[in-house]
Coordinates of C-alpha atoms and ligand atoms in Angstrom, one line a residue:
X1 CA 64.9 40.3 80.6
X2 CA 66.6 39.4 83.9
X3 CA 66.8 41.3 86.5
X4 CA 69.9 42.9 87.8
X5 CA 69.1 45.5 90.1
X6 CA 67.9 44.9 93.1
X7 CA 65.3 46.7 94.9
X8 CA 62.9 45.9 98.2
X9 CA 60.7 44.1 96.4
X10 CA 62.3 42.8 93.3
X11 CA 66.0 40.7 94.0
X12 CA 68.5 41.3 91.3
X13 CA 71.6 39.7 90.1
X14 CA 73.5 43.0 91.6
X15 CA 73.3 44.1 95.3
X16 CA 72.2 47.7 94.1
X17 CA 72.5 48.9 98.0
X18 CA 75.4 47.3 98.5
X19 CA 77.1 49.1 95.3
X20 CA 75.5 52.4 96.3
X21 CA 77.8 52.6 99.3
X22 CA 81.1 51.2 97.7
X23 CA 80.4 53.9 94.9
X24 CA 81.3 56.8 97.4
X25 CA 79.7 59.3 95.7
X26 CA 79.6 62.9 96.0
X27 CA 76.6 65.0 97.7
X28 CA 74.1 65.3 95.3
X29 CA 71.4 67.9 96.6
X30 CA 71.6 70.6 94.0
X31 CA 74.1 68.7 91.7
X32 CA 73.3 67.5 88.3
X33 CA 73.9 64.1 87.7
X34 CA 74.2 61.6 84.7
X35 CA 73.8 58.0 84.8
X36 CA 75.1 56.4 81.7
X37 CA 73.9 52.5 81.3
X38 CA 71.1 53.7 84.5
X39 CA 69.1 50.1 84.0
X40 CA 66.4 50.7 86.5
X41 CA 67.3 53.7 87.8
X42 CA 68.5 52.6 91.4
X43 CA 71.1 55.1 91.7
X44 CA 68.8 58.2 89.7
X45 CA 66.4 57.5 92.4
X46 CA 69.0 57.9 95.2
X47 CA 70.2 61.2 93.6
X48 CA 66.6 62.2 93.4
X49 CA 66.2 61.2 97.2
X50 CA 69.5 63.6 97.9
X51 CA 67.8 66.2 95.6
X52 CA 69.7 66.8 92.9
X53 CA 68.7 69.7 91.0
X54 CA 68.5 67.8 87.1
X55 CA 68.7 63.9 87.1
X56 CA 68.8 62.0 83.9
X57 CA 69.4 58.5 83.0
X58 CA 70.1 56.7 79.8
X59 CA 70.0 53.2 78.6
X60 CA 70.2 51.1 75.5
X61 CA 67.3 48.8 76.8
X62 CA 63.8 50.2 76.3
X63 CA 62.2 47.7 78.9
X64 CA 65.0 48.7 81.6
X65 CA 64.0 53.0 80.5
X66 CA 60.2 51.6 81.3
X67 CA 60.7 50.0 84.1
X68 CA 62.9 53.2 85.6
X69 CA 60.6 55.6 84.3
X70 CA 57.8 53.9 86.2
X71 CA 59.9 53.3 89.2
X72 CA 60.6 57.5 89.2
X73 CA 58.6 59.3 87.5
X74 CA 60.5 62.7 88.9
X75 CA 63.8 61.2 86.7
X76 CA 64.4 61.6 82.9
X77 CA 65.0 58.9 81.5
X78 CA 66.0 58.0 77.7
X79 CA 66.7 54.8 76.1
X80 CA 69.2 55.5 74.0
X81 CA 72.9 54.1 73.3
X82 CA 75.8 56.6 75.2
X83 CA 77.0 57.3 71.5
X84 CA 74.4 59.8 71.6
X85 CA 74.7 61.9 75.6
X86 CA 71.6 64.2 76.6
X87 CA 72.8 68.3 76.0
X88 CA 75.0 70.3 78.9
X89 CA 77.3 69.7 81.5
X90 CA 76.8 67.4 84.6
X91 CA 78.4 67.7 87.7
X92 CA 78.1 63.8 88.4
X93 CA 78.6 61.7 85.8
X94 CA 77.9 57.6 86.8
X95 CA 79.0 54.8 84.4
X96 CA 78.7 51.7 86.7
X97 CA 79.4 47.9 85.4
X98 CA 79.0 49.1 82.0
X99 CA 82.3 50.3 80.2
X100 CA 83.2 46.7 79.3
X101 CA 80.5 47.0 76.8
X102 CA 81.9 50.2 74.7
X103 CA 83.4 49.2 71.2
X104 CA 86.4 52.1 71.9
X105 CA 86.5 52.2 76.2
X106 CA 89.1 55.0 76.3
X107 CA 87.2 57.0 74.3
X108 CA 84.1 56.9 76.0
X109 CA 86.0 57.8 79.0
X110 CA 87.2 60.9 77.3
X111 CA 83.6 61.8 76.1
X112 CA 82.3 61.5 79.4
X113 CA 85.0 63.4 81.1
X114 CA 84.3 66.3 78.7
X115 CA 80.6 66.0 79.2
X116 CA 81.7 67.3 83.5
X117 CA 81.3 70.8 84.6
X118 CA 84.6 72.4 85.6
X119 CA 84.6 70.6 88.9
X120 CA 82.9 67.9 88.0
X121 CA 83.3 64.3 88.4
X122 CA 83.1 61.1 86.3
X123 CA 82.4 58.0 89.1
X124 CA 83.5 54.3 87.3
X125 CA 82.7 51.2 88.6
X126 CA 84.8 48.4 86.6
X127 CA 86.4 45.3 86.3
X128 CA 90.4 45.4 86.6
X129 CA 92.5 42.7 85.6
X130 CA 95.7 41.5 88.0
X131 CA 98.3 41.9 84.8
X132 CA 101.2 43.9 85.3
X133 CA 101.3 45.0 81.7
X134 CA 99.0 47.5 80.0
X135 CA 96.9 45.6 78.4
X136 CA 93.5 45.4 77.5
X137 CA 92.5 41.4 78.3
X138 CA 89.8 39.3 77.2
X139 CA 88.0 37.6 79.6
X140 CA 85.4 35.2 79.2
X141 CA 82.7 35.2 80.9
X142 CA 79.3 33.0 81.7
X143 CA 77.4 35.2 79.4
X144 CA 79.9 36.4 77.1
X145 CA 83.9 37.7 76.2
X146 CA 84.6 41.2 77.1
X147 CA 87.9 43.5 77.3
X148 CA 89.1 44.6 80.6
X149 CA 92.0 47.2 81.7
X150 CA 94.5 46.1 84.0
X151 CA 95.6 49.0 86.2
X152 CA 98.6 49.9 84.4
X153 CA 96.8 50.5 81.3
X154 CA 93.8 52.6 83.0
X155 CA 96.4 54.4 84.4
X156 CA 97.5 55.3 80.7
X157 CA 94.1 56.2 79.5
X158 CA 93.4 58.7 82.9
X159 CA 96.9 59.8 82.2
X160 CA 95.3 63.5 81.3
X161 CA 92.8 63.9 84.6
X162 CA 93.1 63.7 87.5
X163 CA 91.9 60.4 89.1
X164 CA 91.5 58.7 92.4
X165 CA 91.4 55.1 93.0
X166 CA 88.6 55.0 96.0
X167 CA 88.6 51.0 96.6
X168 CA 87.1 47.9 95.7
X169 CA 83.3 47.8 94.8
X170 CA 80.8 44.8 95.3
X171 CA 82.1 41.1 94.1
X172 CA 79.1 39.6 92.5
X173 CA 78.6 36.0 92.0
X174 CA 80.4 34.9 88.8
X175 CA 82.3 38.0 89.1
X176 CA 85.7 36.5 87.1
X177 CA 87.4 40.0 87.4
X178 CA 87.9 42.3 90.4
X179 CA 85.5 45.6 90.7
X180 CA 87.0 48.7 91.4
X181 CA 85.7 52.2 91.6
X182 CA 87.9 55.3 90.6
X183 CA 86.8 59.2 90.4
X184 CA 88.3 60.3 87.5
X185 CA 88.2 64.8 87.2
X186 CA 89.5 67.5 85.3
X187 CA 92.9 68.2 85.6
X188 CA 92.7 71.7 86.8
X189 CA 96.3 74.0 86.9
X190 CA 97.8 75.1 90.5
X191 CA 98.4 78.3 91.1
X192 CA 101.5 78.0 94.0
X193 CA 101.1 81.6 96.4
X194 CA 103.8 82.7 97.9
X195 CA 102.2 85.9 100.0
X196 CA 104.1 86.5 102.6
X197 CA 104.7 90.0 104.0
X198 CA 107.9 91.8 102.9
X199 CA 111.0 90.0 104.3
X200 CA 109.9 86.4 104.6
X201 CA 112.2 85.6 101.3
X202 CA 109.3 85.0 99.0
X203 CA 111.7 85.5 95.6
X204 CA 114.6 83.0 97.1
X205 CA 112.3 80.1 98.3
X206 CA 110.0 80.8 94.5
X207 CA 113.6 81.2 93.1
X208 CA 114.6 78.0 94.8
X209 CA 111.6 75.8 93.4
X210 CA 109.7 77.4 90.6
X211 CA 112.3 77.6 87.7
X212 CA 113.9 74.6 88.1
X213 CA 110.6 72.8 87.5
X214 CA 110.0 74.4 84.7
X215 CA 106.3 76.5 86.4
X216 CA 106.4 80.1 85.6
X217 CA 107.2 82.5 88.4
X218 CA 104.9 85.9 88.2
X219 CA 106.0 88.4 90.3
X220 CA 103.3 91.0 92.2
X221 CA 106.1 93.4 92.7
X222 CA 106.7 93.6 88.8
X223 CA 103.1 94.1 88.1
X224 CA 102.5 96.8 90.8
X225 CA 105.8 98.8 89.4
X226 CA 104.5 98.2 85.7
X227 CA 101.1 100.0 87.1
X228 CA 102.8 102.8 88.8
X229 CA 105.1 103.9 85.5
X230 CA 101.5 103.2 83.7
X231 CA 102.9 100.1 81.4
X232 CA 100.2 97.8 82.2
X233 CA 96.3 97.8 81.4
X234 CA 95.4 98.6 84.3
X235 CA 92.0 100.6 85.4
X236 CA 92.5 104.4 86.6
X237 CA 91.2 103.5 90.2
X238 CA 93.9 100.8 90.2
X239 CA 96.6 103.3 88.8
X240 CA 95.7 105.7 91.2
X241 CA 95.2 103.5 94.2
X242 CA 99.2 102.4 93.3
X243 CA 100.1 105.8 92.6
X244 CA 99.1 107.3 95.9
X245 CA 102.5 107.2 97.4
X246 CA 104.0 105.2 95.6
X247 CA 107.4 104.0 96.6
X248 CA 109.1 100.7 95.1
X249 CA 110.7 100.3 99.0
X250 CA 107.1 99.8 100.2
X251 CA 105.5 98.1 96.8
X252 CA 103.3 96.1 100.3
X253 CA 101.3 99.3 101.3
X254 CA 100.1 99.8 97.9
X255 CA 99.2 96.1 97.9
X256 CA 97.2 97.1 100.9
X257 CA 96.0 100.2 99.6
X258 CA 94.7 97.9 96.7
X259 CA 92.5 95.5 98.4
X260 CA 91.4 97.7 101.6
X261 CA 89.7 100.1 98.0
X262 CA 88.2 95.9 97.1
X263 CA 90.3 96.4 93.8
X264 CA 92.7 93.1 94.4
X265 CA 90.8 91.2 91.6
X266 CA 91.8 93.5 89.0
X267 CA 95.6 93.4 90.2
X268 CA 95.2 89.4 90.3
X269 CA 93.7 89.3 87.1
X270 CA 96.5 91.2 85.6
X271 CA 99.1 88.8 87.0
X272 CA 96.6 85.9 86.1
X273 CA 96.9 87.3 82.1
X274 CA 100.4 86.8 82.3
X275 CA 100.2 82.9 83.4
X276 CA 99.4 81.4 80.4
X277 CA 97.3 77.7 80.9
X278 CA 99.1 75.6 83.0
X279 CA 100.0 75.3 86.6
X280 CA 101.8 79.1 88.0
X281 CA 103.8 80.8 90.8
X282 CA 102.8 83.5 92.1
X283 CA 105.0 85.9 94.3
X284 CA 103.1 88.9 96.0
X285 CA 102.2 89.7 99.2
X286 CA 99.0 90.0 100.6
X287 CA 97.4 91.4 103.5
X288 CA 96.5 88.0 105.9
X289 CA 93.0 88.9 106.4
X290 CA 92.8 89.1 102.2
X291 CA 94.2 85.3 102.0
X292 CA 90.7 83.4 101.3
X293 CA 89.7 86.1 98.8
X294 CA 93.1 85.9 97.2
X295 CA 92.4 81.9 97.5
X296 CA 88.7 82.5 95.7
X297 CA 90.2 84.8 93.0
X298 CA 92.5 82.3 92.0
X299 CA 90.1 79.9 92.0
X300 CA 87.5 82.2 89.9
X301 CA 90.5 81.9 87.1
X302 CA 90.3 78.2 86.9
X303 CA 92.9 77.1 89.0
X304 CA 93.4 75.2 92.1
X305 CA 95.2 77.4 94.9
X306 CA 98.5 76.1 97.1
X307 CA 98.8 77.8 99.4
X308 CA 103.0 78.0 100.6
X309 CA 103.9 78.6 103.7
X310 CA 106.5 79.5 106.2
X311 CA 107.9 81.5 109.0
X312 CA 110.4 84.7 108.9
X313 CA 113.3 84.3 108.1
X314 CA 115.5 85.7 110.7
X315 CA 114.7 89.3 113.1
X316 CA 111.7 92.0 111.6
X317 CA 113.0 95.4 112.0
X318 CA 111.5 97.4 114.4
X319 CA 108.2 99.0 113.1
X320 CA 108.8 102.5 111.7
X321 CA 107.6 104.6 114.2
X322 CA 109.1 102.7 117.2
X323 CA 112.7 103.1 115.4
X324 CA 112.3 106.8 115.2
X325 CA 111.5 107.0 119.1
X326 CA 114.8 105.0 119.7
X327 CA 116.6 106.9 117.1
X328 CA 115.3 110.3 118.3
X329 CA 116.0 109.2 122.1
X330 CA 119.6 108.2 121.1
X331 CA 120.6 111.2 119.6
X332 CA 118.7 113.4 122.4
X333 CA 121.1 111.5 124.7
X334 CA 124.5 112.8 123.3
X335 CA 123.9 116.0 124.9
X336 CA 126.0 116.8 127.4
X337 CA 124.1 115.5 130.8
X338 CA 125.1 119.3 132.5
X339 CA 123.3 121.4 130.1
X340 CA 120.4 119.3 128.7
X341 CA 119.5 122.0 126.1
X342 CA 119.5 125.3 128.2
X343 CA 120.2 128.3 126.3
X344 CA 120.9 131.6 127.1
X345 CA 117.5 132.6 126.0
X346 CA 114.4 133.9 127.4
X347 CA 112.4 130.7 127.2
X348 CA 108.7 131.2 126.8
X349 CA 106.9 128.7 124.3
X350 CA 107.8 129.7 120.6
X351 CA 106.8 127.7 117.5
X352 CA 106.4 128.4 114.2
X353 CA 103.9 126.8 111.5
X354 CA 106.2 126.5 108.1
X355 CA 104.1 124.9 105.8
X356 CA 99.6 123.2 105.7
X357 CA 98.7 120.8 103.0
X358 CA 96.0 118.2 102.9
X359 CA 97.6 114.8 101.9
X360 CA 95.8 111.2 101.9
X361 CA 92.9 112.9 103.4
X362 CA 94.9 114.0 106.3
X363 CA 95.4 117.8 107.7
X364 CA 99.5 118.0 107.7
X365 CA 101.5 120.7 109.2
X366 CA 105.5 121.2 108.9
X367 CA 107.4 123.8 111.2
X368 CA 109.3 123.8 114.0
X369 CA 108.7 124.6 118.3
X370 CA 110.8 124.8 120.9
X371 CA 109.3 124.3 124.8
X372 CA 111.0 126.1 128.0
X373 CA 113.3 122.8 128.1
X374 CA 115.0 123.5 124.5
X375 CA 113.1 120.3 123.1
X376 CA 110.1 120.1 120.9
X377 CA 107.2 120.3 122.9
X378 CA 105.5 116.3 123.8
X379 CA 102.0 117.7 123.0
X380 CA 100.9 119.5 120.2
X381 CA 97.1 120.2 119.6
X382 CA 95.5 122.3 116.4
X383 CA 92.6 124.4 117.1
X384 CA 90.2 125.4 113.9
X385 CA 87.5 128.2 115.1
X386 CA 86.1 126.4 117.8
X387 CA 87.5 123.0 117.7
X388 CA 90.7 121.3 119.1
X389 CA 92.2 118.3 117.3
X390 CA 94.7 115.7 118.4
X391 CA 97.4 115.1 116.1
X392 CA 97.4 111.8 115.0
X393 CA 101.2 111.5 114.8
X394 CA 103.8 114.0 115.3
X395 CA 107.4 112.9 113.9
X396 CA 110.1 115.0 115.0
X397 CA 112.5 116.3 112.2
X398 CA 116.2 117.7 112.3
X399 CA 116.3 121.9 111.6
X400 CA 119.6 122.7 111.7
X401 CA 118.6 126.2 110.5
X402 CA 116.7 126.6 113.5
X403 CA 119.5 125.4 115.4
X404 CA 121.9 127.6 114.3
X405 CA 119.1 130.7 114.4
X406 CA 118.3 130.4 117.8
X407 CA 121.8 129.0 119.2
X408 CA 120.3 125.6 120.2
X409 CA 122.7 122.5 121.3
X410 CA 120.9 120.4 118.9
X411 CA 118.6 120.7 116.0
X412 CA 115.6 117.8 116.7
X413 CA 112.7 120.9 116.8
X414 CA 111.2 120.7 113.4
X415 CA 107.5 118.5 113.3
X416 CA 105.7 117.3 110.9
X417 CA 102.4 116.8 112.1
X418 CA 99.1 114.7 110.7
X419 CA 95.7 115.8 111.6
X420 CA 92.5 113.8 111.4
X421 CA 89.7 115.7 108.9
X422 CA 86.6 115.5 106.8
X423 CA 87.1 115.1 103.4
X424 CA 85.3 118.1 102.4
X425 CA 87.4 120.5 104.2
X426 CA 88.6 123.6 102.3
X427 CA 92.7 124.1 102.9
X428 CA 92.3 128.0 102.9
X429 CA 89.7 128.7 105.8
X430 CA 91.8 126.2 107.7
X431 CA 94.7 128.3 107.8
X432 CA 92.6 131.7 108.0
X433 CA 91.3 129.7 111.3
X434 CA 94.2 127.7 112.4
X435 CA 95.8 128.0 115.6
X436 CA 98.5 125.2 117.0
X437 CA 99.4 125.0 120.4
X438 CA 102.6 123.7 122.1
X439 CA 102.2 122.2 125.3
X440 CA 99.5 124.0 125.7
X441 CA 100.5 127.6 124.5
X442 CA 99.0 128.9 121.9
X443 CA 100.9 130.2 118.8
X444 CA 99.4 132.2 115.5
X445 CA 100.2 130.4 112.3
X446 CA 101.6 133.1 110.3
X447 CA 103.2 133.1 107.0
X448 CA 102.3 130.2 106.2
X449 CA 102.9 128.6 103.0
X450 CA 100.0 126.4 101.4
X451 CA 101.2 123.4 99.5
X452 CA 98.1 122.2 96.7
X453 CA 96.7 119.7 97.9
X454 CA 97.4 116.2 97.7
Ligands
SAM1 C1 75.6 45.4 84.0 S1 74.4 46.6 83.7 C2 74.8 47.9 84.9 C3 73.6 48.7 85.3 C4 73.9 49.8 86.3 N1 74.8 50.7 85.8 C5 74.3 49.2 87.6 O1 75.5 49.2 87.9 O2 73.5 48.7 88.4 C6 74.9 47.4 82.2 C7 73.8 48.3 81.7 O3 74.4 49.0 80.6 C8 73.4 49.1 79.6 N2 74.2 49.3 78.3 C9 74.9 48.4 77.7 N3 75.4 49.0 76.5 C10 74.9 50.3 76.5 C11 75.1 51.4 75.6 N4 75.8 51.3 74.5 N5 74.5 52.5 75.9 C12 73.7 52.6 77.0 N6 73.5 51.6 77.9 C13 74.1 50.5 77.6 C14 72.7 47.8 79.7 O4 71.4 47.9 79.0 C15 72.6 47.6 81.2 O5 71.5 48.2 81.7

């Protein structure tokens, strides 16, 4: 039989290095790859020499299997028609110079896309034909008569994958049609993100886009509410991740909460159940530094992530705690400039602790202090037996009752403070040894009530 491929010491009819390079494979090192109609085995050996992890190679010709076999011995090689296709999956998939030859083309187009792994990918080297139409044509050639596509009708038969045309291959001598090589994959569904913070107008743009194309727009902040009134499947470390603190004006800390505790797969999945097979919208918020493992999740369910987006739309609000300084400043600074909270009362440091519970793993107190000035005292420290603690933040609160009590121009002397503790620590010996000071002066805690923890 003639020869056709061509290696350094036997000259073919095809320019095998030639067609190795216009092929524009994928890496093959640790891939498995197919090569359906292999002849000699020129491109089995180069994924051999990339090391690919299983190589096989089939052919209808037993002399071409023989000549292969002997050429690389590390390949496996069958001769065998493609009607029959060695077991599994294969990540690359090769059918060079050879589809003219199938009774039904499409079909074997179709059998050897479903032979790919889930990202795998089908390279074709084939004749095209210049017509317009979608044709099939006949072409004869010195040898024989065979059927060739012309683009619009192999545009037809890839209609369900997704294909790339990636250029001319080789013209061989005698050539009478046109070679061209196309990757042809799995059509995988999109999963659009939308995860900006809150604020960005995630449900207008989604709104904007999603519906009217007819993709199906799943909404984060649904399926975190569902979990918090416990109508979803959710797991009980989800619930109560979602729980803690719930509040449907900050559904993004619970987000947060959820994948700081590595628990976002589980909410994704639950949003992913609802998405049905083709391509989705998703609209939740996720923490930036969580985007690539939102991206892989996504991508663990199949589909291929898009990531949208944009900036803010219009001014944030100030941060929370930087409003109530300006808020607390403001109304500070209606008091009349000549009597900036004096009172016609002995002033020493007095302060009261109203209320200890352990929330979120913090120590919090609530009560109320008044320094020599009439304000609430800047600093506030906690002392347990031997140990002073900082409080970690100290928001003032409005006590009109303490106003009114002590005669004060204005009520902003209640605190609620939040203390830094171990886990373990036992809410009744801390108030048998807690003492909070105000500025420095120490006052008992007495009376205090305990609030369960938590
Ligand atoms: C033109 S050669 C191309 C060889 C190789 N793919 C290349 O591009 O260098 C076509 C090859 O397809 C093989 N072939 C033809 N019909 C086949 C079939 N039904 N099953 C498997 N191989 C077939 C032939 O034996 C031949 O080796």
């Amino acid at each position: 039989m003639a020869q056709y491929q061509s290696f350094p010491g036997a000259v073919g009819d095809s320019r095998s290095l030639d067609k190795l390079k216009a092929l524009h494979l994928p890496v093959l090192a640790d891939k498995s790859f197919l090569d359906v109609g292999c002849n000699e085995g020129f491109f089995c050996g180069f994924a051999a020499f990339q090391g690919a992890s299983r190589i096989v190679g089939i052919d209808r010709s037993q002399l071409f299997v023989e000549r292969a076999a002997a050429r690389f011995p590390q390949v496996d090689f069958f001769a065998q028609g493609w009607d029959e296709l060695p077991d599994g999956q294969f990540d690359v998939i090769l059918l060079a110079s050879a589809l003219h030859y199938a009774d039904d083309q499409a079909a074997l187009i179709r059998t050897l896309v479903g032979k790919l792994t889930a990202n795998g990918v089908l390279v074709l080297e084939l004749g095209v034909t210049h017509s317009a139409e979608p044709i099939w044509e006949a072409v004869v050639r010195g040898i024989d008569r065979r059927l060739f596509p012309s683009m619009p009708m192999l545009r037809e038969v890839l209609g369900d994958y997704a294909w790339k045309w990636m250029g001319p291959s080789i013209r061989q001598d005698g050539d009478p049609v046109a070679r061209q090589v196309i990757h042809v994959s799995r059509r995988r569904p999109l999963a659009y993100l939308l995860m900006q913070p809150p604020g960005y107008g995630k449900s207008s743009v989604a709104g904007g886009l999603f519906p009217k194309a007819g993709v199906p727009l799943i909404s984060g902040d649904a399926e975190v509410s569902a979990v918090a009134r416990g109508e979803s499947r959710a797991s009980p470390a989800l619930v109560e991740a979602i729980r803690r603190d719930f509040s449907p004006y900050s559904i993004d800390k619970a987000i947060q909460r959820v994948f700081a505790e590595q628990l976002g797969h589980e909410l994704i999945a639950l949003l992913m159940a609802r998405a049905g097979d083709g391509d989705v919208a998703i609209d939740v918020y996720v923490p930036h530094e969580q985007h690539e493992v939102m991206r892989a999740i996504v991508a663990d369910h199949g589909r291929i992530p898009v990531v949208l987006d944009w900036g803010r739309i219009g001014e944030a609000p100030l941060m929370e705690e930087e409003m109530e300084r300006q808020a607390n400043a403001y109304y500070l600074a209606m008091l009349p400039s000549d009597q900036p909270g004096a009172v016609a009362i002995d002033w020493k440091h007095a302060g009261v602790v109203d209320e200890v519970w352990i929330e979120r793993g913090r120590l919090m107190l609530r009560g109320w202090a008044v320094g020599s000035d009439g304000r609430l005292p800047d600093e506030v420290s906690i002392e347990l037996g031997r140990k002073t603690i900082k409080a970690d933040r100290l928001e003032r609160q409005l006590r009109p009752d303490v106003q009114q009590a002590l005669g004060l121009p204005h009520a902003l002397v209640g605190y609620r403070l939040t203390i830094p503790i171990t886990a373990d620590v036992d809410l009744s010996a801390v108030v048998r040894k807690l003492k909070v000071s105000f500025d420095g002066q120490a006052t008992n805690a007495s009376n205090i009530k305990v609030r369960a923890s938590q």
